[in-house]
Amino acid sequence: MTGSAAPPWVDLDVPPAELRLDPTLTCGQAFRWKATGGHEWTCALWGHAIDLKQTPSSVQYRSLGRLPEARAD
């Protein structure tokens, strides 16, 4: 990941009645997501670090950038 400033959040326009991140990402099937703050979650997904954030009215996301290639030593 490069750069010092985090990118802006993008609204997914998904109301809380349809998706609540806390109960969804703490279930036993969401292995890669890690809580990183108040109602914020981070995951490595398809070579990118992705953040999700629950707001009172929606879910937002942002890509933190491409992850460095893993070495197979």
mmCIF file with all atom_site columns, C-alpha atoms in Angstrom:
data_model
loop_
_atom_site.group_PDB
_atom_site.id
_atom_site.type_symbol
_atom_site.label_atom_id
_atom_site.label_alt_id
_atom_site.label_comp_id
_atom_site.label_asym_id
_atom_site.label_entity_id
_atom_site.label_seq_id
_atom_site.pdbx_PDB_ins_code
_atom_site.Cartn_x
_atom_site.Cartn_y
_atom_site.Cartn_z
_atom_site.occupancy
_atom_site.B_iso_or_equiv
_atom_site.pdbx_formal_charge
_atom_site.auth_seq_id
_atom_site.auth_comp_id
_atom_site.auth_asym_id
_atom_site.auth_atom_id
_atom_site.pdbx_PDB_model_num
ATOM 1  C CA . MET A 1 1  ? 0.000   0.000   0.000  1.00 0.00 ? 1  MET A CA 1
ATOM 2  C CA . THR A 1 2  ? 1.339   3.394   -0.859 1.00 0.00 ? 2  THR A CA 1
ATOM 3  C CA . GLY A 1 3  ? 0.493   6.972   -0.033 1.00 0.00 ? 3  GLY A CA 1
ATOM 4  C CA . SER A 1 4  ? -0.133  8.672   3.273  1.00 0.00 ? 4  SER A CA 1
ATOM 5  C CA . ALA A 1 5  ? -3.682  10.015  2.973  1.00 0.00 ? 5  ALA A CA 1
ATOM 6  C CA . ALA A 1 6  ? -6.547  7.541   3.148  1.00 0.00 ? 6  ALA A CA 1
ATOM 7  C CA . PRO A 1 7  ? -8.879  7.662   0.140  1.00 0.00 ? 7  PRO A CA 1
ATOM 8  C CA . PRO A 1 8  ? -12.419 8.973   0.573  1.00 0.00 ? 8  PRO A CA 1
ATOM 9  C CA . TRP A 1 9  ? -15.283 6.698   1.565  1.00 0.00 ? 9  TRP A CA 1
ATOM 10 C CA . VAL A 1 10 ? -17.782 5.681   -1.154 1.00 0.00 ? 10 VAL A CA 1
ATOM 11 C CA . ASP A 1 11 ? -21.402 5.102   -0.157 1.00 0.00 ? 11 ASP A CA 1
ATOM 12 C CA . LEU A 1 12 ? -22.851 1.736   -1.210 1.00 0.00 ? 12 LEU A CA 1
ATOM 13 C CA . ASP A 1 13 ? -26.390 3.032   -0.593 1.00 0.00 ? 13 ASP A CA 1
ATOM 14 C CA . VAL A 1 14 ? -27.288 -0.089  1.407  1.00 0.00 ? 14 VAL A CA 1
ATOM 15 C CA . PRO A 1 15 ? -29.632 0.673   4.323  1.00 0.00 ? 15 PRO A CA 1
ATOM 16 C CA . PRO A 1 16 ? -29.061 -0.951  7.740  1.00 0.00 ? 16 PRO A CA 1
ATOM 17 C CA . ALA A 1 17 ? -32.252 -2.989  7.273  1.00 0.00 ? 17 ALA A CA 1
ATOM 18 C CA . GLU A 1 18 ? -30.442 -4.845  4.456  1.00 0.00 ? 18 GLU A CA 1
ATOM 19 C CA . LEU A 1 19 ? -26.887 -5.086  5.854  1.00 0.00 ? 19 LEU A CA 1
ATOM 20 C CA . ARG A 1 20 ? -25.392 -4.686  9.331  1.00 0.00 ? 20 ARG A CA 1
ATOM 21 C CA . LEU A 1 21 ? -21.617 -5.176  9.284  1.00 0.00 ? 21 LEU A CA 1
ATOM 22 C CA . ASP A 1 22 ? -21.090 -6.011  12.975 1.00 0.00 ? 22 ASP A CA 1
ATOM 23 C CA . PRO A 1 23 ? -23.269 -9.144  13.082 1.00 0.00 ? 23 PRO A CA 1
ATOM 24 C CA . THR A 1 24 ? -22.424 -10.135 9.505  1.00 0.00 ? 24 THR A CA 1
ATOM 25 C CA . LEU A 1 25 ? -18.626 -9.925  9.808  1.00 0.00 ? 25 LEU A CA 1
ATOM 26 C CA . THR A 1 26 ? -18.399 -11.464 13.285 1.00 0.00 ? 26 THR A CA 1
ATOM 27 C CA . CYS A 1 27 ? -20.085 -14.693 12.193 1.00 0.00 ? 27 CYS A CA 1
ATOM 28 C CA . GLY A 1 28 ? -17.982 -17.802 11.803 1.00 0.00 ? 28 GLY A CA 1
ATOM 29 C CA . GLN A 1 29 ? -17.908 -17.585 8.002  1.00 0.00 ? 29 GLN A CA 1
ATOM 30 C CA . ALA A 1 30 ? -16.229 -14.167 7.642  1.00 0.00 ? 30 ALA A CA 1
ATOM 31 C CA . PHE A 1 31 ? -12.666 -15.244 8.404  1.00 0.00 ? 31 PHE A CA 1
ATOM 32 C CA . ARG A 1 32 ? -10.670 -12.489 6.732  1.00 0.00 ? 32 ARG A CA 1
ATOM 33 C CA . TRP A 1 33 ? -12.425 -9.371  8.054  1.00 0.00 ? 33 TRP A CA 1
ATOM 34 C CA . LYS A 1 34 ? -10.841 -7.657  11.069 1.00 0.00 ? 34 LYS A CA 1
ATOM 35 C CA . ALA A 1 35 ? -12.466 -4.965  13.193 1.00 0.00 ? 35 ALA A CA 1
ATOM 36 C CA . THR A 1 36 ? -10.283 -1.856  12.851 1.00 0.00 ? 36 THR A CA 1
ATOM 37 C CA . GLY A 1 37 ? -12.328 0.796   14.616 1.00 0.00 ? 37 GLY A CA 1
ATOM 38 C CA . GLY A 1 38 ? -15.812 1.801   15.633 1.00 0.00 ? 38 GLY A CA 1
ATOM 39 C CA . HIS A 1 39 ? -18.008 0.019   13.075 1.00 0.00 ? 39 HIS A CA 1
ATOM 40 C CA . GLU A 1 40 ? -15.073 -0.266  10.631 1.00 0.00 ? 40 GLU A CA 1
ATOM 41 C CA . TRP A 1 41 ? -13.670 -3.476  9.140  1.00 0.00 ? 41 TRP A CA 1
ATOM 42 C CA . THR A 1 42 ? -10.658 -4.258  6.920  1.00 0.00 ? 42 THR A CA 1
ATOM 43 C CA . CYS A 1 43 ? -9.897  -7.216  4.653  1.00 0.00 ? 43 CYS A CA 1
ATOM 44 C CA . ALA A 1 44 ? -7.365  -8.235  2.009  1.00 0.00 ? 44 ALA A CA 1
ATOM 45 C CA . LEU A 1 45 ? -9.486  -8.927  -1.040 1.00 0.00 ? 45 LEU A CA 1
ATOM 46 C CA . TRP A 1 46 ? -8.226  -9.749  -4.543 1.00 0.00 ? 46 TRP A CA 1
ATOM 47 C CA . GLY A 1 47 ? -4.845  -8.180  -3.825 1.00 0.00 ? 47 GLY A CA 1
ATOM 48 C CA . HIS A 1 48 ? -6.246  -4.965  -2.315 1.00 0.00 ? 48 HIS A CA 1
ATOM 49 C CA . ALA A 1 49 ? -6.850  -3.782  1.239  1.00 0.00 ? 49 ALA A CA 1
ATOM 50 C CA . ILE A 1 50 ? -10.545 -2.889  1.557  1.00 0.00 ? 50 ILE A CA 1
ATOM 51 C CA . ASP A 1 51 ? -12.293 -1.008  4.374  1.00 0.00 ? 51 ASP A CA 1
ATOM 52 C CA . LEU A 1 52 ? -16.014 -1.168  5.145  1.00 0.00 ? 52 LEU A CA 1
ATOM 53 C CA . LYS A 1 53 ? -17.778 1.221   7.517  1.00 0.00 ? 53 LYS A CA 1
ATOM 54 C CA . GLN A 1 54 ? -21.307 1.083   8.920  1.00 0.00 ? 54 GLN A CA 1
ATOM 55 C CA . THR A 1 55 ? -22.991 4.473   9.248  1.00 0.00 ? 55 THR A CA 1
ATOM 56 C CA . PRO A 1 56 ? -26.449 5.131   10.721 1.00 0.00 ? 56 PRO A CA 1
ATOM 57 C CA . SER A 1 57 ? -27.909 5.251   7.205  1.00 0.00 ? 57 SER A CA 1
ATOM 58 C CA . SER A 1 58 ? -25.690 3.101   4.962  1.00 0.00 ? 58 SER A CA 1
ATOM 59 C CA . VAL A 1 59 ? -22.492 1.110   4.400  1.00 0.00 ? 59 VAL A CA 1
ATOM 60 C CA . GLN A 1 60 ? -19.426 2.767   2.908  1.00 0.00 ? 60 GLN A CA 1
ATOM 61 C CA . TYR A 1 61 ? -16.239 1.319   1.430  1.00 0.00 ? 61 TYR A CA 1
ATOM 62 C CA . ARG A 1 62 ? -12.810 2.424   0.314  1.00 0.00 ? 62 ARG A CA 1
ATOM 63 C CA . SER A 1 63 ? -9.816  0.713   -1.226 1.00 0.00 ? 63 SER A CA 1
ATOM 64 C CA . LEU A 1 64 ? -6.586  1.370   0.623  1.00 0.00 ? 64 LEU A CA 1
ATOM 65 C CA . GLY A 1 65 ? -4.569  0.285   -2.385 1.00 0.00 ? 65 GLY A CA 1
ATOM 66 C CA . ARG A 1 66 ? -2.864  -2.731  -3.847 1.00 0.00 ? 66 ARG A CA 1
ATOM 67 C CA . LEU A 1 67 ? -1.018  -5.021  -1.457 1.00 0.00 ? 67 LEU A CA 1
ATOM 68 C CA . PRO A 1 68 ? 2.596   -5.939  -2.121 1.00 0.00 ? 68 PRO A CA 1
ATOM 69 C CA . GLU A 1 69 ? 3.082   -9.314  -3.776 1.00 0.00 ? 69 GLU A CA 1
ATOM 70 C CA . ALA A 1 70 ? 3.657   -12.122 -1.297 1.00 0.00 ? 70 ALA A CA 1
ATOM 71 C CA . ARG A 1 71 ? 6.956   -13.930 -1.615 1.00 0.00 ? 71 ARG A CA 1
ATOM 72 C CA . ALA A 1 72 ? 6.922   -17.720 -1.803 1.00 0.00 ? 72 ALA A CA 1
ATOM 73 C CA . ASP A 1 73 ? 10.209  -18.337 0.048  1.00 0.00 ? 73 ASP A CA 1
#
